mmCIF file of C-alpha atoms in Angstrom:
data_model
loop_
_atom_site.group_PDB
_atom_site.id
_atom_site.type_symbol
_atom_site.label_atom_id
_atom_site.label_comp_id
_atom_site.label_asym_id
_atom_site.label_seq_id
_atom_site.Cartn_x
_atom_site.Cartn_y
_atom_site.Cartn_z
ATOM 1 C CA UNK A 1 0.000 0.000 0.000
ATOM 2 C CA UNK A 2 1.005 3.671 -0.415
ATOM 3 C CA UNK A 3 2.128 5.774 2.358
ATOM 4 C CA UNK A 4 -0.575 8.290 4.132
ATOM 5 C CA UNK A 5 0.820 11.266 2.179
ATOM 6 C CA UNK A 6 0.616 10.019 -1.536
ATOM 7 C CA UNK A 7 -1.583 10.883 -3.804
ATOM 8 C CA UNK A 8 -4.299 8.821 -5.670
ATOM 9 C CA UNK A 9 -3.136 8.459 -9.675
ATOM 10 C CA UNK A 10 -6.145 9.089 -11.809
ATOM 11 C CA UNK A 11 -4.686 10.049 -15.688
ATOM 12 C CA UNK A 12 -3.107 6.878 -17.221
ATOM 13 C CA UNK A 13 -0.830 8.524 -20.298
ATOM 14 C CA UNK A 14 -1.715 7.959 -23.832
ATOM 15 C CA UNK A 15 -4.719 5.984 -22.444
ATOM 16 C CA UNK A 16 -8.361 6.286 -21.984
ATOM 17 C CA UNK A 17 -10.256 6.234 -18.579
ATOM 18 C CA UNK A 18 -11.141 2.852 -17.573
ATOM 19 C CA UNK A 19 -13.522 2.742 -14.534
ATOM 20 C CA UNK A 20 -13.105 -1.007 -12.191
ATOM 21 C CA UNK A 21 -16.261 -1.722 -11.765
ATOM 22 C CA UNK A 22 -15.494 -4.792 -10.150
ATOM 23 C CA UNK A 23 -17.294 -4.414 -6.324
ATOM 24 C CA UNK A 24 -17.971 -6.099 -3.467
ATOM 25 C CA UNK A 25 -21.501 -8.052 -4.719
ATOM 26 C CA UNK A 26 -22.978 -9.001 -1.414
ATOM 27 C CA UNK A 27 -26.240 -7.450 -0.959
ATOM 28 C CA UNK A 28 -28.366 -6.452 1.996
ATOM 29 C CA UNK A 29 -31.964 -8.535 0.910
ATOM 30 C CA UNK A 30 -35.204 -9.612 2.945
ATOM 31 C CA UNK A 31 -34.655 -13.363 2.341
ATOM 32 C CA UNK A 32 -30.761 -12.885 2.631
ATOM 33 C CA UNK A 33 -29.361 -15.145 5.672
ATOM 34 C CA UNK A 34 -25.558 -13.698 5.929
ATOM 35 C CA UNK A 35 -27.177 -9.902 5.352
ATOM 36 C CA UNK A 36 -30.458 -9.489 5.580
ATOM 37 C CA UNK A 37 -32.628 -6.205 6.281
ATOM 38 C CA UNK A 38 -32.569 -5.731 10.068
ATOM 39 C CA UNK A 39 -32.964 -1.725 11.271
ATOM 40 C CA UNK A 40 -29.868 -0.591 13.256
ATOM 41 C CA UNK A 41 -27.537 -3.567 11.986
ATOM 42 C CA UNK A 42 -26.119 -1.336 9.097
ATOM 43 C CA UNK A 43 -24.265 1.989 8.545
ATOM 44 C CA UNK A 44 -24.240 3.477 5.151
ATOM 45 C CA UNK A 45 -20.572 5.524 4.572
ATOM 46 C CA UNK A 46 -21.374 8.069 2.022
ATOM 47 C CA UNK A 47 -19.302 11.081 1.583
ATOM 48 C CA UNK A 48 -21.558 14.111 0.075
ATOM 49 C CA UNK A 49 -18.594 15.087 -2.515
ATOM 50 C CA UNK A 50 -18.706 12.040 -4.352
ATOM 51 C CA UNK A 51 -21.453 11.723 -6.840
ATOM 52 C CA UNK A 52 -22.035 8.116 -6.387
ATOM 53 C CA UNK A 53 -22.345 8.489 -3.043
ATOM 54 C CA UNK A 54 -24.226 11.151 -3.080
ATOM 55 C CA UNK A 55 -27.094 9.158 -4.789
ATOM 56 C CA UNK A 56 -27.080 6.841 -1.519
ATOM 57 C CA UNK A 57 -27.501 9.938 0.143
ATOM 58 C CA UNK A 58 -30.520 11.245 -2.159
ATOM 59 C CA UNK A 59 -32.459 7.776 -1.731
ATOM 60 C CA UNK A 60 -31.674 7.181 1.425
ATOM 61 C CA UNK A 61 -33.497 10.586 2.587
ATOM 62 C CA UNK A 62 -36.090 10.208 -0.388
ATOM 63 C CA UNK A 63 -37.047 6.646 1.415
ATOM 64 C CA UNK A 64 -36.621 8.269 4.979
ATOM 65 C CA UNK A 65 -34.240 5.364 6.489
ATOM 66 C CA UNK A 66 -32.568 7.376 8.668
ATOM 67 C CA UNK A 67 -33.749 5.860 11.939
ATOM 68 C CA UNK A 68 -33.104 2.458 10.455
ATOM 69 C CA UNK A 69 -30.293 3.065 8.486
ATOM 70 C CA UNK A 70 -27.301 5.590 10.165
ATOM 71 C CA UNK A 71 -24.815 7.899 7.810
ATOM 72 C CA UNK A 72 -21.313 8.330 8.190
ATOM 73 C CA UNK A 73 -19.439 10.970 6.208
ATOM 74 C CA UNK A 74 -16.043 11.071 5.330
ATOM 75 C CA UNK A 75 -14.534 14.514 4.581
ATOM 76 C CA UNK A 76 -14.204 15.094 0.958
ATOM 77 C CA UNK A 77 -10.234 14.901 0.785
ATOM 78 C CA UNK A 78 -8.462 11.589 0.834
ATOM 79 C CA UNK A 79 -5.057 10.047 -0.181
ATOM 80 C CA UNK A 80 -4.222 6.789 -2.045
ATOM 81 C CA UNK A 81 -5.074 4.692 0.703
ATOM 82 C CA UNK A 82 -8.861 5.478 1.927
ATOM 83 C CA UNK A 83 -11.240 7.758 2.789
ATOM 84 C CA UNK A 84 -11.405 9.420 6.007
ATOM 85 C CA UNK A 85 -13.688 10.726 8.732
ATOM 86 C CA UNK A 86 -11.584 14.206 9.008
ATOM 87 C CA UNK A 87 -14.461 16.193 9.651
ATOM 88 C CA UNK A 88 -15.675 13.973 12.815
ATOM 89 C CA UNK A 89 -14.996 15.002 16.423
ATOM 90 C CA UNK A 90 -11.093 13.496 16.551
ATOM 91 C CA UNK A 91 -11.399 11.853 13.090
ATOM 92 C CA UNK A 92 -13.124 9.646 14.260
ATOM 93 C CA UNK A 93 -16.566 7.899 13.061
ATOM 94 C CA UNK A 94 -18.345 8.140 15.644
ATOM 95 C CA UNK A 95 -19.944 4.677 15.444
ATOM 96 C CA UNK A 96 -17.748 2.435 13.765
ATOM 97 C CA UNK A 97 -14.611 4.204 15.814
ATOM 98 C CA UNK A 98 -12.191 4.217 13.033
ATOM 99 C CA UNK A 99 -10.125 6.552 11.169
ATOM 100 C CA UNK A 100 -10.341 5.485 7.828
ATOM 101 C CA UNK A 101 -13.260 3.526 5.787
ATOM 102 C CA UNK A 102 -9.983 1.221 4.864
ATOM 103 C CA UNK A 103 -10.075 -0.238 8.123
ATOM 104 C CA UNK A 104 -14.101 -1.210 7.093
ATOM 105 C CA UNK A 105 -12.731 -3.082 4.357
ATOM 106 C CA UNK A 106 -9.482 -4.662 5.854
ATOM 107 C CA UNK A 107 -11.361 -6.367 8.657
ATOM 108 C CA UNK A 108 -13.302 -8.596 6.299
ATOM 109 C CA UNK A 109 -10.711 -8.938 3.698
ATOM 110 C CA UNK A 110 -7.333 -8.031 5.005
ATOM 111 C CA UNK A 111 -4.672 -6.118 2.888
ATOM 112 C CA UNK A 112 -7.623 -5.781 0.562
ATOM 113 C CA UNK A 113 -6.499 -4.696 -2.852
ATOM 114 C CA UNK A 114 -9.024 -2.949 -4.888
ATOM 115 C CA UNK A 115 -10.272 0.910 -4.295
ATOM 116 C CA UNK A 116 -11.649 1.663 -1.199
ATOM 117 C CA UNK A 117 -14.529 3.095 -2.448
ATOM 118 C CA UNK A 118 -18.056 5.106 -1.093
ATOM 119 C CA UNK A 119 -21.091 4.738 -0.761
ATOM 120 C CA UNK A 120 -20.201 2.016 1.055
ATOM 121 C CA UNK A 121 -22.374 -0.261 3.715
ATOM 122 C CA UNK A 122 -20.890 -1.533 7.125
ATOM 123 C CA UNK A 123 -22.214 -4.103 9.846
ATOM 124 C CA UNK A 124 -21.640 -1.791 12.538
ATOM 125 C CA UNK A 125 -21.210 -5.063 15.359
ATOM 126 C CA UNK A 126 -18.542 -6.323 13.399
ATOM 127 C CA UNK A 127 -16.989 -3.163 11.535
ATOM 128 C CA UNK A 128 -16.849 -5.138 8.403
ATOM 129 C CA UNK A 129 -17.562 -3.837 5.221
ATOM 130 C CA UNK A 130 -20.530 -5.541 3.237
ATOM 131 C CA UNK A 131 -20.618 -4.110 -0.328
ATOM 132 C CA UNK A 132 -19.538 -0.870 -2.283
ATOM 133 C CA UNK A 133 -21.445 -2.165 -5.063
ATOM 134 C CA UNK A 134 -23.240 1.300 -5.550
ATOM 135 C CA UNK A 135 -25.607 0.371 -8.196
ATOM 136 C CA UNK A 136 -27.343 -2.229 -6.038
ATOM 137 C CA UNK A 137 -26.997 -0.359 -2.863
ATOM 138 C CA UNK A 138 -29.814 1.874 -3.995
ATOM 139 C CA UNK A 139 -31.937 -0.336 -5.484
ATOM 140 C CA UNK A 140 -32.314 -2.377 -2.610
ATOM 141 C CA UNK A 141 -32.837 0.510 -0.599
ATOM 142 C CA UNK A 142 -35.916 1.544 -2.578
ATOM 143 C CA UNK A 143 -36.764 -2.137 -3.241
ATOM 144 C CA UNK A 144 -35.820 -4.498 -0.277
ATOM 145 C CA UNK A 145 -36.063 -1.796 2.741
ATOM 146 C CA UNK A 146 -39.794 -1.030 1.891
ATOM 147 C CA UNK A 147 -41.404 -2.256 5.468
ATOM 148 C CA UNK A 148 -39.360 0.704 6.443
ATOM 149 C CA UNK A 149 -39.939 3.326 4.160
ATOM 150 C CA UNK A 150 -41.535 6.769 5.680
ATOM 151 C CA UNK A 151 -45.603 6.773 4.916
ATOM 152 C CA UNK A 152 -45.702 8.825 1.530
ATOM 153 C CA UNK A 153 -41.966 7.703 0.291
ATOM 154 C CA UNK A 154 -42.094 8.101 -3.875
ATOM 155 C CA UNK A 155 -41.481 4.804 -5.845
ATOM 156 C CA UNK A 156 -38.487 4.954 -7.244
ATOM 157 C CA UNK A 157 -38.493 2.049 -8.718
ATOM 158 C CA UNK A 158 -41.978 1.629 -10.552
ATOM 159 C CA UNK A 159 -42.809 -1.765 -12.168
ATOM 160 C CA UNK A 160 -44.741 -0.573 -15.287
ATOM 161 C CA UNK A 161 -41.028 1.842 -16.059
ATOM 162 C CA UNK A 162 -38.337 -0.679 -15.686
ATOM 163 C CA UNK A 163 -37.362 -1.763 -18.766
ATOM 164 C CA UNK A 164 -37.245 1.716 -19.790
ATOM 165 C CA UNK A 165 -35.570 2.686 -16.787
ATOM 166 C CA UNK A 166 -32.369 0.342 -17.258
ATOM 167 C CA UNK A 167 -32.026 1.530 -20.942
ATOM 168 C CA UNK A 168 -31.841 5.302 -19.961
ATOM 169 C CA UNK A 169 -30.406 4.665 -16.832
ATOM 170 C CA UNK A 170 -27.338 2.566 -18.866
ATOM 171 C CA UNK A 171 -26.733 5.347 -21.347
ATOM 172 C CA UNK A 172 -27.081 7.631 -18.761
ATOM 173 C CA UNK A 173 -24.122 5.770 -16.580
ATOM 174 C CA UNK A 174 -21.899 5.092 -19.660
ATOM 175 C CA UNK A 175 -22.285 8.639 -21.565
ATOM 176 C CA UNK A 176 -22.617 11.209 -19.116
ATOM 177 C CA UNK A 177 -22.104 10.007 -15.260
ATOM 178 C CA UNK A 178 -19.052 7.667 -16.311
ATOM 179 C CA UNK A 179 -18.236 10.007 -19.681
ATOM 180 C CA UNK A 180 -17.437 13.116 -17.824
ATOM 181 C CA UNK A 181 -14.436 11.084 -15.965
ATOM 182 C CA UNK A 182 -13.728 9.974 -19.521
ATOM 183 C CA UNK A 183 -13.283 13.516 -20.497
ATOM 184 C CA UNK A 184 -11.180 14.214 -17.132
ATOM 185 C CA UNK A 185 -8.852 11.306 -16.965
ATOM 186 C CA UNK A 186 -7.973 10.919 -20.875
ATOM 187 C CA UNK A 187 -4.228 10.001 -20.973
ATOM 188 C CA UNK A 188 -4.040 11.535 -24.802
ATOM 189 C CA UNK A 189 -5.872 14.187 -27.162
ATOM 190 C CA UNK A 190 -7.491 11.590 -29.234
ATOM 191 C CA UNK A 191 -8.799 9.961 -26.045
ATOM 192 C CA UNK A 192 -10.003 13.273 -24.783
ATOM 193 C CA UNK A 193 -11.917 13.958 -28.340
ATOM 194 C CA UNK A 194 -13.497 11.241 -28.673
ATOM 195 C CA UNK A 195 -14.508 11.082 -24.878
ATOM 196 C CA UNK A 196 -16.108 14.733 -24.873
ATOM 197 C CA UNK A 197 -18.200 13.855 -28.493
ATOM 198 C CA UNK A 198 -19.622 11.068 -26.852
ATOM 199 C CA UNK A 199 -20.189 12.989 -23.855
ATOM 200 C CA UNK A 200 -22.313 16.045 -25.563
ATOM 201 C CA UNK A 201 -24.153 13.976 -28.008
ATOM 202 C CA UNK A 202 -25.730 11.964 -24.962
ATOM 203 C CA UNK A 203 -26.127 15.482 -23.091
ATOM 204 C CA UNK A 204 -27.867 16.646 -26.327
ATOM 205 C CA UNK A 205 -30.155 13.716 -26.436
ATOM 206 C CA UNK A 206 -31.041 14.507 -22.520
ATOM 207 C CA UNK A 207 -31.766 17.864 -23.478
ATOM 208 C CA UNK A 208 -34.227 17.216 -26.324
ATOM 209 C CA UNK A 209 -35.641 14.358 -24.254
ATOM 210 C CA UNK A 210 -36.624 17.022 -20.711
ATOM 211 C CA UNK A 211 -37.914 19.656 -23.113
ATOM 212 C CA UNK A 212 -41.450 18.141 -23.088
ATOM 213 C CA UNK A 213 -41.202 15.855 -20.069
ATOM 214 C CA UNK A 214 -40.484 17.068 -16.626
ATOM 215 C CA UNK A 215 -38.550 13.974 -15.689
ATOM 216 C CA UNK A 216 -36.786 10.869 -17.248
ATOM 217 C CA UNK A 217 -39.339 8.701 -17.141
ATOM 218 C CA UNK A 218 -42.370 11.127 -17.485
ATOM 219 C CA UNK A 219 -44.275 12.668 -15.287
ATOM 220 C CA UNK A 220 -42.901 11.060 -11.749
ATOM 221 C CA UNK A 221 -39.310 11.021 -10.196
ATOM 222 C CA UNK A 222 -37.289 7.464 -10.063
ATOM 223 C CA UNK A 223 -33.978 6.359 -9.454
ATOM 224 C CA UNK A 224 -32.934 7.196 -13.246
ATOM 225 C CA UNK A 225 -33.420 11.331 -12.174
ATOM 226 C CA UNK A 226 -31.214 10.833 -9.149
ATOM 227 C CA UNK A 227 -28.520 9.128 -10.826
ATOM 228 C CA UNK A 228 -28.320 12.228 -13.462
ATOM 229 C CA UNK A 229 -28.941 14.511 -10.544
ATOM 230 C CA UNK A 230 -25.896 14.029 -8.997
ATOM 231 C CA UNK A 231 -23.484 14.767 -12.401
ATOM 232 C CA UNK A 232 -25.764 17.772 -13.029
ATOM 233 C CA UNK A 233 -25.096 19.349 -10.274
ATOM 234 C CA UNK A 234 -21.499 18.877 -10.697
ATOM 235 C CA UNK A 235 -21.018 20.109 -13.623
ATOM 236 C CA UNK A 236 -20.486 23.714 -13.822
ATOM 237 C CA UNK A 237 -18.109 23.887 -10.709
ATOM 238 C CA UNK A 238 -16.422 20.771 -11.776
ATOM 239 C CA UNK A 239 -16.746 19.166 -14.962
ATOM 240 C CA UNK A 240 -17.113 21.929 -17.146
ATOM 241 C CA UNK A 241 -13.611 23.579 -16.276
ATOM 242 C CA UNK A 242 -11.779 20.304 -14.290
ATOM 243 C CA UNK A 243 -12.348 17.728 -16.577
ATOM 244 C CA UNK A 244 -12.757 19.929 -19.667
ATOM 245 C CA UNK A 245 -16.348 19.261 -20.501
ATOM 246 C CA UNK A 246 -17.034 22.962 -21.563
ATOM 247 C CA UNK A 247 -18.621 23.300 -25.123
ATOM 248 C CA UNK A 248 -21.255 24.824 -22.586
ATOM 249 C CA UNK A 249 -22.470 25.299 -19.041
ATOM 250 C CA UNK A 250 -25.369 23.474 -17.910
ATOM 251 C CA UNK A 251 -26.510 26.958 -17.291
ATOM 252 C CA UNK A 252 -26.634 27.345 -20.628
ATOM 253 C CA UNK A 253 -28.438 24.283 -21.649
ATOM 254 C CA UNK A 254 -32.482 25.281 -21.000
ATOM 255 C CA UNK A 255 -34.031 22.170 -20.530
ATOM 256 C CA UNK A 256 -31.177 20.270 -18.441
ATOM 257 C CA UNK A 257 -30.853 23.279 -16.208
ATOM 258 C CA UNK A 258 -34.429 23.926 -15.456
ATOM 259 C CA UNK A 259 -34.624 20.183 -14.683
ATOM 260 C CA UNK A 260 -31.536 19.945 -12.458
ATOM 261 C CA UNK A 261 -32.769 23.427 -10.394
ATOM 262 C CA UNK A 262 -36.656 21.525 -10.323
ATOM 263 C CA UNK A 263 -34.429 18.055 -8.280
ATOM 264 C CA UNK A 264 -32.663 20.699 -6.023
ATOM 265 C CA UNK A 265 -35.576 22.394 -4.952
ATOM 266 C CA UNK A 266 -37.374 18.865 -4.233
ATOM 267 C CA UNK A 267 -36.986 17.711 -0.761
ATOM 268 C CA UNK A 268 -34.308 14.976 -0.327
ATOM 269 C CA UNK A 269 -31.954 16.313 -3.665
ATOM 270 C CA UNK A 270 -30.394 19.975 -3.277
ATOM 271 C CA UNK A 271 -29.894 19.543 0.959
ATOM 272 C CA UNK A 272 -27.527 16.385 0.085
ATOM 273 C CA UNK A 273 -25.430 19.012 -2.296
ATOM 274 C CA UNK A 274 -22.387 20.989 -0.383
ATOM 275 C CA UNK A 275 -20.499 22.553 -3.115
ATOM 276 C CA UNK A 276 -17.678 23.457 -0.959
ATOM 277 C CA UNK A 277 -16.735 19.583 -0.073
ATOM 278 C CA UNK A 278 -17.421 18.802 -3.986
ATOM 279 C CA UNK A 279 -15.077 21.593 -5.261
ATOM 280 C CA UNK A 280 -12.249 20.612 -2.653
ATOM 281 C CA UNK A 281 -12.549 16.696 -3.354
ATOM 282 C CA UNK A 282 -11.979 17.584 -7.356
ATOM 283 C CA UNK A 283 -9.688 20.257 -7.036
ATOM 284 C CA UNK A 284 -7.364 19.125 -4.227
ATOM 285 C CA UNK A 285 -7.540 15.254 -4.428
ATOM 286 C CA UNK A 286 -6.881 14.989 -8.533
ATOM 287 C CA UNK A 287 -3.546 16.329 -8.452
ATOM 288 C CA UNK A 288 -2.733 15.114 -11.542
ATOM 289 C CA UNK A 289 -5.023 17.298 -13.215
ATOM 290 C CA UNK A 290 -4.941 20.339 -10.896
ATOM 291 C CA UNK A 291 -1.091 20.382 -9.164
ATOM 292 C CA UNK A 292 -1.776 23.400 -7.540
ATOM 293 C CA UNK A 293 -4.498 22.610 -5.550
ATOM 294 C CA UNK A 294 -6.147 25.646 -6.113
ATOM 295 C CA UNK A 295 -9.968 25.234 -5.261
ATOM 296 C CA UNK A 296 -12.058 27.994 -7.230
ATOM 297 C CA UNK A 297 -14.361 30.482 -5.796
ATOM 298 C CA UNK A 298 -17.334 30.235 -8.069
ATOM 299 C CA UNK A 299 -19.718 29.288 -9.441
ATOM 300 C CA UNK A 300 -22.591 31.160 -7.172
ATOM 301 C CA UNK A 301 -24.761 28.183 -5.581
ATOM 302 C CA UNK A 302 -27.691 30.648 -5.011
ATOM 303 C CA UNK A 303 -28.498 30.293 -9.112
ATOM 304 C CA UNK A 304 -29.770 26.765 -8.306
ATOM 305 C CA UNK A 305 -32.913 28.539 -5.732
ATOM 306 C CA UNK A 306 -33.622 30.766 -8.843
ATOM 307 C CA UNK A 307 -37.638 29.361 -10.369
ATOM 308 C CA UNK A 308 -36.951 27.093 -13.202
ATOM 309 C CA UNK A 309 -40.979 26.984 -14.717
ATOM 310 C CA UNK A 310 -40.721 23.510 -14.911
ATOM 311 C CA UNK A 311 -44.347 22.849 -13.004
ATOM 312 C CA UNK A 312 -45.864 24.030 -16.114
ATOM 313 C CA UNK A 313 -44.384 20.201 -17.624
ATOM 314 C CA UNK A 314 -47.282 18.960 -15.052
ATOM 315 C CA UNK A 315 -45.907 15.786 -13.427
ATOM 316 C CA UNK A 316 -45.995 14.242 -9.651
ATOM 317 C CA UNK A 317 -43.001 15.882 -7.864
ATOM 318 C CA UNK A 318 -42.376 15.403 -3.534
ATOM 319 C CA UNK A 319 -43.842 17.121 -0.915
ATOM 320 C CA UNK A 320 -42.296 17.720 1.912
ATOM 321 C CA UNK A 321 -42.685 15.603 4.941
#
């Protein structure tokens, strides 16, 4: 393992970005006898800078597990080796006691070798990790968790939209939540080009596809609007500058930006946002793309409170409870 003061490696030279996607698969299930749903048993580690943690975050409020579920946050720096709860009394979790979410992983699978990556869920008895596989995490949230959900907690998984949902949710994790890294971490120009085309084409078909709905799927928020959610609203202070996504602002895209201010303002999406941790995870962790460390000032987070006209779209959106 690296020493505590290196820095994570993101840009591969001459190469494109590669995401592991290889995660721990166990999941957290009603009929599951190793894990299965049992209120106070679990802690979800979810720091609020990193996007796909930030969609545990989302759900998990949406759903209103809090009592059943606890939240630990790591602070939005880290070095090669983990995560850490820096912004804890001591730097400390103060559940699971430790330092770093490494020490999660290493007690069920010591000198563990792959990322140590959030969201992530632990068994808070044992202070082992279960899974990081983020993708599931949610969806047995919303699916698995339901004897638990607050009265009134939207669907986010509805039957009659799922086999819509995975095709808009897959381009929507390969082209835009996944291509925006592409775009960041490109090792060569070509790699960059072709990463940023594929980008805005699929932003381009998002735009034309919000202009007469007022969500993804229609007229009702699921999972596939908080898994776009979370690059949205990362992608003027970060993406568009950072990882040189910048033909244009989302600011400057009508339909995407009236949608993205229309999540914020809906209970559960824009209190999970802190724009300060998000803009000194980017800036100060990817050293390899910013060696100064120099976190900007802007972009002005009050825009996102500004109306966005999106109720005349009609739809179901969620009250707050």
């Amino acid at each position: 393992m690296s020493d505590e003061t290196e820095s994570p490696t993101y840009v591969d030279e001459g190469k494109e970005f590669t995401r592991d996607t290889n995660y721990i698969p166990d999941r957290i299930t009603r009929d599951s006898e190793e894990w299965p749903v049992e209120p106070g048993r679990y802690r979800l580690i979810a720091a609020p800078a990193c996007p796909w943690a930030n969609r545990a975050l989302i759900v998990h409020r949406l759903l209103g597990l809090e009592d059943v579920i606890s939240v630990g946050r790591p602070g939005p720096t880290h070095d090669a080796r983990s995560w850490t709860f820096d912004r804890d009394p001591g730097g400390v979790d103060p559940v699971l006691g430790i330092e770093r979410l490494q020490e999660a992983y290493f007690a069920r699978f010591p000198g563990y070798e792959r990322g140590i990556t959030v969201p992530a869920i632990v068994e808070v008895a044992t202070g082992k990790v279960v899974t990081n596989d983020f993708p599931w995490i949610t969806h047995d949230l919303a699916t698995e968790w339901t004897e638990h959900h607050r009265p009134g907690a939207p669907d986010l998984w509805p039957a009659d939209l799922r086999e819509e949902m995975d095709e808009v949710m897959q381009r929507v994790f390969t082209e835009v939540n996944n291509g925006v890294y592409r775009c960041g971490f490109a090792g060569s120009q070509e790699a960059y080009e072709a990463a940023y085309d594929r980008l805005w084409t699929a932003l381009d078909w998002l735009e034309e596809r919000l202009t007469d709905r007022r969500f993804l799927m229609g007229d009702r928020i699921t999972e596939a609007d908080v898994r776009l959610f979370t690059t949205l609203a990362r992608f003027d202070a970060v993406y568009h500058g950072h990882f040189k996504c910048n033909r244009q602002k989302l600011t400057e895209l009508p339909a995407l930006w009236g949608y993205a201010r229309d999540l914020f303002q809906t209970p559960g999406f824009g209190e999970t946002i802190d724009f300060e941790q998000i803009k000194a995870h980017y800036y100060v962790v990817h050293t390899d793309i910013n060696p100064t460390g120099i976190v900007p000032v802007g972009p002005d987070p009050a825009v996102w409170e500004k109306p966005h006209g999106r109720e005349a779209l009609g739809g179901e959106t969620i009250a707050p409870w």
